[in-house]
């Protein structure tokens, strides 16, 4: 009697955008849903906030890792500059960066598919220089205004010559020059990335626009890159859309769908208020419905407008109520409460009918809407969702929700879904986005006396870390249907600030522990230790 050969686990070599969990841990959690392994660079080679990674060593690591993987997912900012922040702050030239990208052709020639992400440089409306060139403090808001007026100046019907003159005068000439030259360099690199996709070096490319606005140089550059995508006839493998931190996650999902080869995953975009899909979310430049479609495309799935999709994507659309990071909300309208209940009811209706459902919580930026999450949990069915996300920008949220859900759909279709990993990730998002971002984080910032709109600093060993762990543990224990537990000792602040937190979570009934030592879960792979 013969037996079928054991299926080999899929392996993806990942060069992340930077060392934050959203860029490196989250893609690995997505891959775990299908039982795939993500190869990550050794931590010593990666950037540390403003300190660039070792670009030469990272390029060498990528070549070796890709030779042992089914596909490679690459942040071009990390490969060329040493990380996202380095791409904004370091004086690299176009020639230096493109020379480091030459390894991509070597990897592709060896037969390993390469999927890449590159980003349009942002211009945040803030004087916080933690992630920007040092002159952002104090010139960030003036540069944000200048960016908008430069874009308007290119549109005859929107041009305000006097406003542009005043905007230029508000920024020192040396700062203006450096700001515009950096944008020119990074735009030239993004065009080069498009050429690599057109030439077949890249199997797919995501171009993300981070923290932008309807009037901004980033928006102008995004429009230009879309034109070149069309001219090069690369619409089938190049996605240009809002979003940044989730981009490697969407590419990992796209890669896994291709490797599983189970056919397209169709996604229907829905909203309780269909007009809400036409709203532009904060920090973005196109309607949230278009952002959703772009993220579906980036993940390798297909937008479906008819009945019987593989997945229903329920979008909790922007409501303009505020921002959980800048100024946490204290009062909500009855209209907001009704919208949250209606979406939760729609999710429950679909789940009871045996449909697969993902929820993208885009009502407010930088955190989950407590009204929605609490309504979802009250249905008693939240643990049956394919995915949930509600963090940072709408692009971040939509990319995460879609990547998780389409991977889970494809994994179940192929009979390769790790149901424990699926539930662990779903619980992690509820705990992080609702428990931390719209709960515990405000308590920590109040205790620190943090300035609204600016990042703070929490040194290692600070007593507030115990308060953070207690708050997350309490919220995890309150999640119905998950049996979620925070792993002791796993809670940390990756960049020693309160903006994001990291932790390990496990779900399902706890195993007996008498006399047994249980190791904390880890996303470290064998490749990291080499």
Protein backbone atom coordinates (compact mmCIF):
# COMPACT_ATOMS: atom_id res chain seq x y z
CA UNK A 1 0.00 0.00 0.00
CA UNK A 2 1.59 3.27 -1.10
CA UNK A 3 1.34 6.55 0.76
CA UNK A 4 1.37 10.05 -0.68
CA UNK A 5 4.69 11.85 -0.21
CA UNK A 6 4.74 14.45 2.55
CA UNK A 7 4.33 17.99 1.25
CA UNK A 8 7.35 20.18 1.73
CA UNK A 9 6.71 23.41 3.66
CA UNK A 10 6.78 26.56 1.57
CA UNK A 11 9.67 28.92 2.28
CA UNK A 12 9.79 32.67 1.61
CA UNK A 13 12.94 34.77 2.01
CA UNK A 14 11.85 38.13 3.43
CA UNK A 15 13.92 41.33 3.55
CA UNK A 16 11.56 43.58 5.59
CA UNK A 17 11.04 47.31 5.45
CA UNK A 18 12.61 47.60 8.91
CA UNK A 19 12.79 45.73 12.18
CA UNK A 20 9.33 46.65 13.54
CA UNK A 21 6.88 43.76 14.11
CA UNK A 22 4.41 45.22 11.57
CA UNK A 23 7.05 44.80 8.87
CA UNK A 24 8.73 41.54 9.88
CA UNK A 25 6.63 39.63 12.44
CA UNK A 26 3.25 40.19 10.77
CA UNK A 27 4.30 38.66 7.41
CA UNK A 28 5.61 35.63 9.31
CA UNK A 29 2.28 35.31 11.15
CA UNK A 30 0.44 35.41 7.82
CA UNK A 31 2.73 32.73 6.40
CA UNK A 32 2.20 30.54 9.48
CA UNK A 33 -1.50 30.29 8.61
CA UNK A 34 -0.55 28.16 5.60
CA UNK A 35 2.28 26.40 7.44
CA UNK A 36 4.92 28.32 5.48
CA UNK A 37 8.30 29.36 6.82
CA UNK A 38 9.64 32.90 6.52
CA UNK A 39 13.40 33.35 6.41
CA UNK A 40 14.42 36.63 8.06
CA UNK A 41 17.83 38.34 8.16
CA UNK A 42 19.88 38.14 11.36
CA UNK A 43 18.82 40.95 13.68
CA UNK A 44 22.39 42.29 13.78
CA UNK A 45 22.17 43.20 10.08
CA UNK A 46 18.83 45.03 10.30
CA UNK A 47 18.32 48.76 10.99
CA UNK A 48 17.68 50.06 14.49
CA UNK A 49 15.37 53.06 14.24
CA UNK A 50 17.59 55.80 12.68
CA UNK A 51 20.68 53.57 12.38
CA UNK A 52 20.75 51.98 8.89
CA UNK A 53 21.16 48.27 8.41
CA UNK A 54 24.31 46.75 6.91
CA UNK A 55 23.31 47.07 3.25
CA UNK A 56 26.18 45.04 1.81
CA UNK A 57 25.68 42.17 4.26
CA UNK A 58 21.90 42.27 3.73
CA UNK A 59 22.38 41.93 -0.02
CA UNK A 60 24.62 38.90 0.48
CA UNK A 61 22.17 37.37 2.94
CA UNK A 62 19.31 37.84 0.50
CA UNK A 63 21.11 35.99 -2.31
CA UNK A 64 21.86 33.04 -0.01
CA UNK A 65 18.37 32.94 1.53
CA UNK A 66 16.64 33.20 -1.85
CA UNK A 67 18.59 30.19 -3.13
CA UNK A 68 16.96 28.17 -0.34
CA UNK A 69 13.43 29.54 -0.78
CA UNK A 70 10.44 29.22 -3.10
CA UNK A 71 10.26 33.01 -3.52
CA UNK A 72 11.76 36.25 -2.21
CA UNK A 73 9.88 39.29 -0.88
CA UNK A 74 12.10 42.36 -0.79
CA UNK A 75 11.88 45.91 0.53
CA UNK A 76 13.86 47.95 -1.98
CA UNK A 77 14.39 50.65 0.68
CA UNK A 78 16.15 48.14 2.94
CA UNK A 79 18.19 46.59 0.13
CA UNK A 80 19.32 49.96 -1.21
CA UNK A 81 19.42 52.27 1.82
CA UNK A 82 19.41 50.02 4.88
CA UNK A 83 15.78 50.62 5.90
CA UNK A 84 12.76 52.87 5.59
CA UNK A 85 14.03 55.70 7.76
CA UNK A 86 17.44 55.51 6.11
CA UNK A 87 15.72 56.09 2.76
CA UNK A 88 14.44 59.40 4.15
CA UNK A 89 17.56 60.49 5.99
CA UNK A 90 20.71 59.04 4.40
CA UNK A 91 22.61 60.79 1.54
CA UNK A 92 22.64 57.78 -0.81
CA UNK A 93 22.76 58.50 -4.53
CA UNK A 94 20.65 56.89 -7.24
CA UNK A 95 23.76 55.15 -8.56
CA UNK A 96 24.66 53.72 -5.13
CA UNK A 97 21.16 52.38 -4.52
CA UNK A 98 20.63 50.86 -7.97
CA UNK A 99 24.04 49.17 -7.72
CA UNK A 100 22.81 47.35 -4.60
CA UNK A 101 19.65 46.33 -6.44
CA UNK A 102 21.71 44.34 -8.95
CA UNK A 103 21.43 41.26 -6.74
CA UNK A 104 17.75 41.07 -7.72
CA UNK A 105 18.67 40.17 -11.29
CA UNK A 106 21.04 37.50 -9.94
CA UNK A 107 18.26 35.99 -7.81
CA UNK A 108 15.74 36.09 -10.67
CA UNK A 109 18.23 34.54 -13.09
CA UNK A 110 18.70 31.64 -10.66
CA UNK A 111 14.97 30.92 -10.92
CA UNK A 112 13.63 32.34 -7.65
CA UNK A 113 10.63 34.68 -8.15
CA UNK A 114 11.21 38.14 -6.67
CA UNK A 115 8.35 40.27 -5.31
CA UNK A 116 9.33 43.77 -4.21
CA UNK A 117 7.95 46.86 -2.53
CA UNK A 118 9.09 50.46 -2.86
CA UNK A 119 7.62 53.55 -1.23
CA UNK A 120 6.79 57.11 -2.20
CA UNK A 121 8.43 59.41 0.37
CA UNK A 122 5.99 60.93 2.82
CA UNK A 123 5.71 64.55 4.09
CA UNK A 124 4.01 64.31 7.51
CA UNK A 125 2.30 67.35 9.00
CA UNK A 126 4.33 67.23 12.21
CA UNK A 127 7.48 68.72 13.70
CA UNK A 128 8.51 65.34 15.15
CA UNK A 129 11.86 64.36 13.58
CA UNK A 130 12.10 60.83 15.03
CA UNK A 131 11.56 59.22 11.60
CA UNK A 132 12.48 62.17 9.35
CA UNK A 133 15.50 64.37 8.49
CA UNK A 134 16.58 66.41 11.51
CA UNK A 135 15.27 69.66 10.03
CA UNK A 136 11.73 68.30 10.41
CA UNK A 137 11.93 69.86 13.86
CA UNK A 138 10.77 72.64 13.45
CA UNK A 139 10.10 72.80 9.68
CA UNK A 140 7.86 69.72 9.20
CA UNK A 141 4.48 71.53 9.13
CA UNK A 142 5.86 74.20 6.78
CA UNK A 143 7.25 71.48 4.47
CA UNK A 144 3.89 69.72 4.51
CA UNK A 145 2.23 72.98 3.42
CA UNK A 146 4.90 73.61 0.78
CA UNK A 147 4.37 70.11 -0.61
CA UNK A 148 0.64 70.80 -1.01
CA UNK A 149 1.22 74.19 -2.69
CA UNK A 150 3.81 72.76 -5.09
CA UNK A 151 1.26 70.13 -6.15
CA UNK A 152 -1.50 72.73 -6.52
CA UNK A 153 0.88 74.89 -8.56
CA UNK A 154 1.05 72.12 -11.17
CA UNK A 155 -2.75 72.27 -11.66
CA UNK A 156 -3.87 75.48 -13.43
CA UNK A 157 -7.35 75.41 -11.88
CA UNK A 158 -6.00 74.92 -8.35
CA UNK A 159 -2.88 77.09 -8.47
CA UNK A 160 -2.42 79.80 -5.82
CA UNK A 161 0.80 81.65 -6.82
CA UNK A 162 0.80 83.90 -3.77
CA UNK A 163 0.30 80.89 -1.46
CA UNK A 164 3.19 79.07 -3.13
CA UNK A 165 5.46 82.09 -2.75
CA UNK A 166 4.56 82.35 0.93
CA UNK A 167 5.02 78.60 1.45
CA UNK A 168 8.51 78.76 -0.04
CA UNK A 169 9.43 81.77 2.07
CA UNK A 170 8.40 79.90 5.25
CA UNK A 171 11.17 77.30 4.73
CA UNK A 172 14.93 78.13 4.62
CA UNK A 173 16.40 77.76 1.14
CA UNK A 174 18.87 75.04 2.23
CA UNK A 175 16.05 72.97 3.73
CA UNK A 176 13.85 73.43 0.65
CA UNK A 177 16.68 72.33 -1.62
CA UNK A 178 17.48 69.20 0.40
CA UNK A 179 13.79 68.30 0.73
CA UNK A 180 13.08 68.51 -3.01
CA UNK A 181 16.34 66.79 -4.04
CA UNK A 182 15.60 63.84 -1.75
CA UNK A 183 12.16 63.52 -3.34
CA UNK A 184 13.68 63.66 -6.82
CA UNK A 185 16.14 60.88 -5.94
CA UNK A 186 13.48 58.62 -4.46
CA UNK A 187 11.09 59.26 -7.36
CA UNK A 188 13.84 58.30 -9.81
CA UNK A 189 14.37 55.09 -7.83
CA UNK A 190 10.65 54.30 -7.93
CA UNK A 191 10.69 54.71 -11.72
CA UNK A 192 13.69 52.37 -11.82
CA UNK A 193 11.70 49.82 -9.81
CA UNK A 194 8.92 50.03 -12.40
CA UNK A 195 11.49 49.34 -15.12
CA UNK A 196 12.70 46.26 -13.22
CA UNK A 197 9.12 44.98 -13.16
CA UNK A 198 8.66 45.69 -16.87
CA UNK A 199 11.93 43.89 -17.65
CA UNK A 200 10.82 40.78 -15.74
CA UNK A 201 13.40 41.03 -12.96
CA UNK A 202 10.50 41.49 -10.52
CA UNK A 203 7.55 39.13 -10.70
CA UNK A 204 5.44 41.72 -8.90
CA UNK A 205 5.90 45.19 -7.41
CA UNK A 206 3.95 47.18 -4.85
CA UNK A 207 4.43 50.96 -4.83
CA UNK A 208 3.10 52.37 -1.55
CA UNK A 209 2.29 55.95 -0.59
CA UNK A 210 2.70 56.51 3.14
CA UNK A 211 0.90 59.24 5.14
CA UNK A 212 -0.14 61.50 2.30
CA UNK A 213 -3.07 63.80 1.44
CA UNK A 214 -5.14 64.79 -1.62
CA UNK A 215 -2.77 67.73 -2.23
CA UNK A 216 0.85 66.64 -1.78
CA UNK A 217 3.95 65.89 -3.82
CA UNK A 218 3.49 62.23 -2.86
CA UNK A 219 0.08 62.29 -4.55
CA UNK A 220 1.56 63.86 -7.68
CA UNK A 221 4.29 61.21 -7.77
CA UNK A 222 1.75 58.43 -7.24
CA UNK A 223 -0.24 59.69 -10.22
CA UNK A 224 2.91 59.81 -12.36
CA UNK A 225 3.88 56.28 -11.38
CA UNK A 226 0.40 55.04 -12.26
CA UNK A 227 0.79 56.60 -15.71
CA UNK A 228 4.11 54.85 -16.22
CA UNK A 229 2.62 51.56 -15.03
CA UNK A 230 0.03 51.88 -17.81
CA UNK A 231 2.58 52.95 -20.42
CA UNK A 232 4.73 49.94 -19.55
CA UNK A 233 1.66 47.64 -19.63
CA UNK A 234 2.46 46.27 -16.18
CA UNK A 235 -0.96 46.67 -14.54
CA UNK A 236 -1.14 42.90 -13.97
CA UNK A 237 1.94 42.84 -11.73
CA UNK A 238 2.40 46.39 -10.39
CA UNK A 239 0.11 47.84 -7.69
CA UNK A 240 0.28 51.56 -6.86
CA UNK A 241 -1.76 52.48 -3.78
CA UNK A 242 -1.76 54.08 -0.30
CA UNK A 243 0.00 52.11 2.44
CA UNK A 244 3.52 51.27 3.60
CA UNK A 245 4.07 49.24 6.77
CA UNK A 246 1.77 46.43 5.59
CA UNK A 247 3.32 46.18 2.11
CA UNK A 248 5.61 43.21 2.75
CA UNK A 249 2.65 41.44 4.36
CA UNK A 250 0.53 41.89 1.22
CA UNK A 251 3.40 40.65 -0.92
CA UNK A 252 3.87 37.57 1.24
CA UNK A 253 0.15 36.84 0.79
CA UNK A 254 0.46 37.33 -2.98
CA UNK A 255 3.48 35.01 -3.04
CA UNK A 256 1.69 32.30 -1.05
CA UNK A 257 -1.39 32.46 -3.28
CA UNK A 258 0.85 31.97 -6.31
CA UNK A 259 2.75 29.07 -4.71
CA UNK A 260 -0.44 27.32 -3.61
CA UNK A 261 -1.74 27.64 -7.19
CA UNK A 262 -5.33 27.04 -6.15
CA UNK A 263 -6.92 29.60 -8.45
CA UNK A 264 -7.99 33.18 -7.75
CA UNK A 265 -9.53 34.28 -4.47
CA UNK A 266 -12.48 36.57 -5.13
CA UNK A 267 -13.30 39.36 -2.67
CA UNK A 268 -16.48 41.43 -2.45
CA UNK A 269 -16.06 44.89 -0.85
CA UNK A 270 -19.03 45.87 1.32
CA UNK A 271 -19.94 48.73 3.66
CA UNK A 272 -23.01 49.41 5.79
CA UNK A 273 -23.08 52.88 4.23
CA UNK A 274 -22.04 52.38 0.58
CA UNK A 275 -21.34 56.13 0.34
CA UNK A 276 -18.69 55.62 3.01
CA UNK A 277 -16.48 53.85 0.48
CA UNK A 278 -16.19 57.18 -1.36
CA UNK A 279 -14.72 58.94 1.68
CA UNK A 280 -10.99 59.69 1.85
CA UNK A 281 -9.46 58.47 5.10
CA UNK A 282 -7.01 60.64 7.06
CA UNK A 283 -3.39 60.43 5.84
CA UNK A 284 -4.54 59.17 2.43
CA UNK A 285 -5.31 60.63 -0.97
CA UNK A 286 -7.96 58.40 -2.59
CA UNK A 287 -11.37 57.05 -1.46
CA UNK A 288 -11.18 54.14 0.93
CA UNK A 289 -13.05 51.91 -1.53
CA UNK A 290 -10.26 52.38 -4.07
CA UNK A 291 -7.68 51.70 -1.37
CA UNK A 292 -9.48 48.43 -0.59
CA UNK A 293 -9.46 47.42 -4.25
CA UNK A 294 -5.75 48.27 -4.50
CA UNK A 295 -4.91 46.12 -1.49
CA UNK A 296 -6.91 43.19 -2.88
CA UNK A 297 -4.95 43.55 -6.12
CA UNK A 298 -1.64 43.80 -4.23
CA UNK A 299 -2.42 40.50 -2.46
CA UNK A 300 -3.01 38.75 -5.77
CA UNK A 301 -6.76 38.40 -5.21
CA UNK A 302 -9.62 39.66 -7.39
CA UNK A 303 -12.36 42.20 -6.67
CA UNK A 304 -15.76 40.52 -7.12
CA UNK A 305 -18.94 42.58 -7.60
CA UNK A 306 -21.43 39.76 -7.99
CA UNK A 307 -22.87 37.18 -5.61
CA UNK A 308 -21.02 34.25 -4.03
CA UNK A 309 -17.50 35.63 -3.54
CA UNK A 310 -14.88 33.58 -1.76
CA UNK A 311 -14.57 36.35 0.83
CA UNK A 312 -16.72 39.25 2.03
CA UNK A 313 -14.57 42.26 3.04
CA UNK A 314 -16.66 44.43 5.38
CA UNK A 315 -15.19 47.93 5.58
CA UNK A 316 -16.02 50.11 8.59
CA UNK A 317 -15.66 53.36 6.66
CA UNK A 318 -14.04 56.62 7.87
CA UNK A 319 -16.34 58.69 10.09
CA UNK A 320 -14.13 61.72 10.83
CA UNK A 321 -14.43 61.32 14.60
CA UNK A 322 -10.73 61.73 15.41
CA UNK A 323 -7.38 59.97 15.75
CA UNK A 324 -6.57 57.42 18.47
CA UNK A 325 -2.85 58.31 18.53
CA UNK A 326 -3.13 62.09 18.52
CA UNK A 327 -6.17 62.58 20.76
CA UNK A 328 -8.08 59.51 21.98
CA UNK A 329 -11.85 59.82 21.65
CA UNK A 330 -14.04 60.10 24.73
CA UNK A 331 -17.52 60.66 23.25
CA UNK A 332 -19.24 59.03 20.27
CA UNK A 333 -22.49 59.79 18.48
CA UNK A 334 -25.53 57.55 18.30
CA UNK A 335 -24.98 57.47 14.53
CA UNK A 336 -21.53 55.94 15.08
CA UNK A 337 -22.98 53.37 17.47
CA UNK A 338 -25.69 52.38 14.97
CA UNK A 339 -23.12 51.99 12.17
CA UNK A 340 -20.96 49.75 14.35
CA UNK A 341 -23.90 47.55 15.36
CA UNK A 342 -25.08 47.29 11.76
CA UNK A 343 -21.69 46.11 10.52
CA UNK A 344 -21.39 43.59 13.37
CA UNK A 345 -24.89 42.31 12.54
CA UNK A 346 -23.95 41.94 8.86
CA UNK A 347 -20.81 40.00 9.80
CA UNK A 348 -22.85 37.70 12.05
CA UNK A 349 -25.45 37.16 9.33
CA UNK A 350 -22.78 36.11 6.83
CA UNK A 351 -20.94 33.91 9.32
CA UNK A 352 -24.14 32.07 10.27
CA UNK A 353 -24.73 31.47 6.56
CA UNK A 354 -21.31 29.81 6.30
CA UNK A 355 -19.63 32.67 4.45
CA UNK A 356 -16.00 33.77 4.94
CA UNK A 357 -15.76 37.30 6.34
CA UNK A 358 -12.95 39.81 6.92
CA UNK A 359 -13.42 43.10 8.78
CA UNK A 360 -11.32 46.20 8.04
CA UNK A 361 -11.91 48.80 10.76
CA UNK A 362 -11.13 52.15 9.07
CA UNK A 363 -13.49 54.40 11.05
CA UNK A 364 -10.66 56.26 12.77
CA UNK A 365 -6.90 56.15 12.18
CA UNK A 366 -4.36 54.65 14.58
CA UNK A 367 -6.61 52.20 16.35
CA UNK A 368 -9.77 50.12 16.41
CA UNK A 369 -13.25 51.53 16.89
CA UNK A 370 -14.29 50.19 20.33
CA UNK A 371 -17.96 50.45 19.33
CA UNK A 372 -17.39 48.06 16.43
CA UNK A 373 -15.11 45.61 18.22
CA UNK A 374 -17.39 45.39 21.24
CA UNK A 375 -20.37 44.79 18.91
CA UNK A 376 -18.46 42.07 17.04
CA UNK A 377 -17.52 40.35 20.30
CA UNK A 378 -21.11 40.49 21.55
CA UNK A 379 -22.23 38.39 18.56
CA UNK A 380 -20.19 35.50 19.97
CA UNK A 381 -18.86 34.84 16.46
CA UNK A 382 -15.79 37.08 16.26
CA UNK A 383 -13.45 34.10 16.58
CA UNK A 384 -14.91 32.74 13.31
CA UNK A 385 -13.82 35.76 11.24
CA UNK A 386 -11.15 35.14 8.62
CA UNK A 387 -9.42 38.35 9.72
CA UNK A 388 -9.79 41.62 11.59
CA UNK A 389 -7.58 44.71 11.54
CA UNK A 390 -7.88 48.29 12.77
CA UNK A 391 -4.50 50.01 13.10
CA UNK A 392 -2.62 53.06 11.78
CA UNK A 393 -3.89 54.21 8.37
CA UNK A 394 -6.75 52.79 6.33
CA UNK A 395 -4.16 51.38 3.91
CA UNK A 396 -2.37 49.56 6.74
CA UNK A 397 -5.67 48.19 8.04
CA UNK A 398 -7.03 47.08 4.67
CA UNK A 399 -3.76 45.49 3.57
CA UNK A 400 -3.50 43.51 6.81
CA UNK A 401 -7.13 42.34 6.80
CA UNK A 402 -7.02 41.30 3.14
CA UNK A 403 -3.61 39.60 3.32
CA UNK A 404 -4.61 37.52 6.37
CA UNK A 405 -8.03 36.58 5.00
CA UNK A 406 -7.07 35.64 1.43
CA UNK A 407 -4.18 33.55 2.75
CA UNK A 408 -6.53 31.72 5.10
CA UNK A 409 -9.07 31.14 2.30
CA UNK A 410 -6.37 29.77 0.01
CA UNK A 411 -4.86 27.67 2.81
CA UNK A 412 -8.18 26.01 3.65
CA UNK A 413 -8.90 25.43 -0.04
CA UNK A 414 -5.53 23.64 -0.33
CA UNK A 415 -6.03 21.68 2.90
CA UNK A 416 -2.97 23.37 4.42
CA UNK A 417 -4.48 25.76 6.98
CA UNK A 418 -2.92 25.78 10.44
CA UNK A 419 -6.08 26.61 12.40
CA UNK A 420 -4.15 27.40 15.59
CA UNK A 421 -1.96 29.94 13.77
CA UNK A 422 -5.11 31.38 12.16
CA UNK A 423 -6.80 31.92 15.52
CA UNK A 424 -3.59 33.18 17.16
CA UNK A 425 -3.23 35.92 14.54
CA UNK A 426 -6.89 36.90 14.75
CA UNK A 427 -6.62 37.22 18.54
CA UNK A 428 -3.37 39.16 18.20
CA UNK A 429 -5.05 41.79 16.03
CA UNK A 430 -8.00 42.23 18.41
CA UNK A 431 -5.68 42.53 21.39
CA UNK A 432 -3.24 44.91 19.70
CA UNK A 433 -5.68 47.11 17.79
CA UNK A 434 -8.45 47.31 20.39
CA UNK A 435 -6.81 46.30 23.65
CA UNK A 436 -3.64 48.32 23.16
CA UNK A 437 -4.13 51.07 20.58
CA UNK A 438 -7.52 52.27 21.76
CA UNK A 439 -7.16 51.15 25.34
CA UNK A 440 -3.91 50.69 27.20
CA UNK A 441 -1.85 53.09 25.07
CA UNK A 442 -3.80 56.14 26.21
CA UNK A 443 -3.26 55.12 29.83
CA UNK A 444 0.50 54.82 29.31
CA UNK A 445 0.76 58.15 27.50
CA UNK A 446 -1.22 59.89 30.22
CA UNK A 447 1.07 58.41 32.88
CA UNK A 448 4.15 59.53 30.92
CA UNK A 449 2.74 63.00 30.25
CA UNK A 450 3.31 62.46 26.52
CA UNK A 451 2.73 65.39 24.17
CA UNK A 452 -0.18 64.82 21.75
CA UNK A 453 1.04 64.31 18.20
CA UNK A 454 4.63 63.55 19.20
CA UNK A 455 6.43 60.31 19.95
CA UNK A 456 7.61 59.64 23.49
CA UNK A 457 10.42 57.53 24.95
CA UNK A 458 10.12 54.58 27.33
CA UNK A 459 13.48 53.16 28.45
CA UNK A 460 13.95 49.43 28.91
CA UNK A 461 12.83 48.26 32.33
CA UNK A 462 10.44 51.17 32.89
CA UNK A 463 7.67 50.32 35.41
CA UNK A 464 5.03 51.15 32.79
CA UNK A 465 5.97 47.96 30.95
CA UNK A 466 4.43 45.94 33.80
CA UNK A 467 1.29 48.04 33.51
CA UNK A 468 1.25 47.37 29.77
CA UNK A 469 1.55 43.61 30.27
CA UNK A 470 -1.22 43.63 32.87
CA UNK A 471 -3.54 45.59 30.57
CA UNK A 472 -2.97 43.31 27.60
CA UNK A 473 -3.43 40.19 29.73
CA UNK A 474 -6.71 41.53 31.09
CA UNK A 475 -8.03 42.29 27.61
CA UNK A 476 -6.93 38.90 26.22
CA UNK A 477 -8.83 37.09 28.98
CA UNK A 478 -12.01 38.98 28.05
CA UNK A 479 -12.08 37.83 24.40
CA UNK A 480 -15.00 35.36 24.06
CA UNK A 481 -14.32 32.23 22.05
CA UNK A 482 -10.53 32.63 21.79
CA UNK A 483 -9.15 31.34 25.14
CA UNK A 484 -6.31 33.82 24.50
CA UNK A 485 -3.26 34.14 26.71
CA UNK A 486 -0.35 36.61 26.58
CA UNK A 487 2.97 34.79 26.96
CA UNK A 488 4.70 36.02 30.13
CA UNK A 489 7.80 38.07 29.41
CA UNK A 490 6.93 38.65 25.75
CA UNK A 491 5.50 42.18 26.02
CA UNK A 492 7.78 44.95 24.75
CA UNK A 493 7.89 48.33 23.03
CA UNK A 494 10.03 47.68 19.90
CA UNK A 495 11.12 51.29 19.35
CA UNK A 496 10.97 52.24 23.05
CA UNK A 497 7.93 54.40 22.41
CA UNK A 498 4.24 53.88 23.07
CA UNK A 499 3.09 54.13 19.44
CA UNK A 500 3.38 50.37 18.88
CA UNK A 501 3.65 47.32 21.16
CA UNK A 502 4.65 43.71 20.58
CA UNK A 503 3.77 40.50 22.39
CA UNK A 504 3.17 36.77 21.90
CA UNK A 505 -0.33 35.33 22.17
CA UNK A 506 -1.62 31.78 22.10
CA UNK A 507 -5.22 30.61 21.81
CA UNK A 508 -7.23 27.50 22.56
CA UNK A 509 -7.62 25.60 25.83
CA UNK A 510 -4.44 25.66 27.87
CA UNK A 511 -2.56 22.40 28.13
CA UNK A 512 -1.68 20.99 31.57
CA UNK A 513 1.54 22.65 32.75
CA UNK A 514 2.44 20.66 35.86
CA UNK A 515 6.07 19.74 35.54
CA UNK A 516 6.23 21.04 31.99
CA UNK A 517 8.13 24.05 30.72
CA UNK A 518 6.45 25.68 27.73
CA UNK A 519 8.72 27.70 25.44
CA UNK A 520 7.42 31.06 24.19
CA UNK A 521 6.48 31.12 20.50
CA UNK A 522 9.01 32.77 18.24
CA UNK A 523 9.15 33.95 14.62
CA UNK A 524 12.89 33.25 14.55
CA UNK A 525 13.83 30.83 11.80
CA UNK A 526 16.85 28.67 11.19
CA UNK A 527 18.06 31.20 8.64
CA UNK A 528 18.36 33.88 11.35
CA UNK A 529 20.85 31.84 13.33
CA UNK A 530 23.26 31.21 10.48
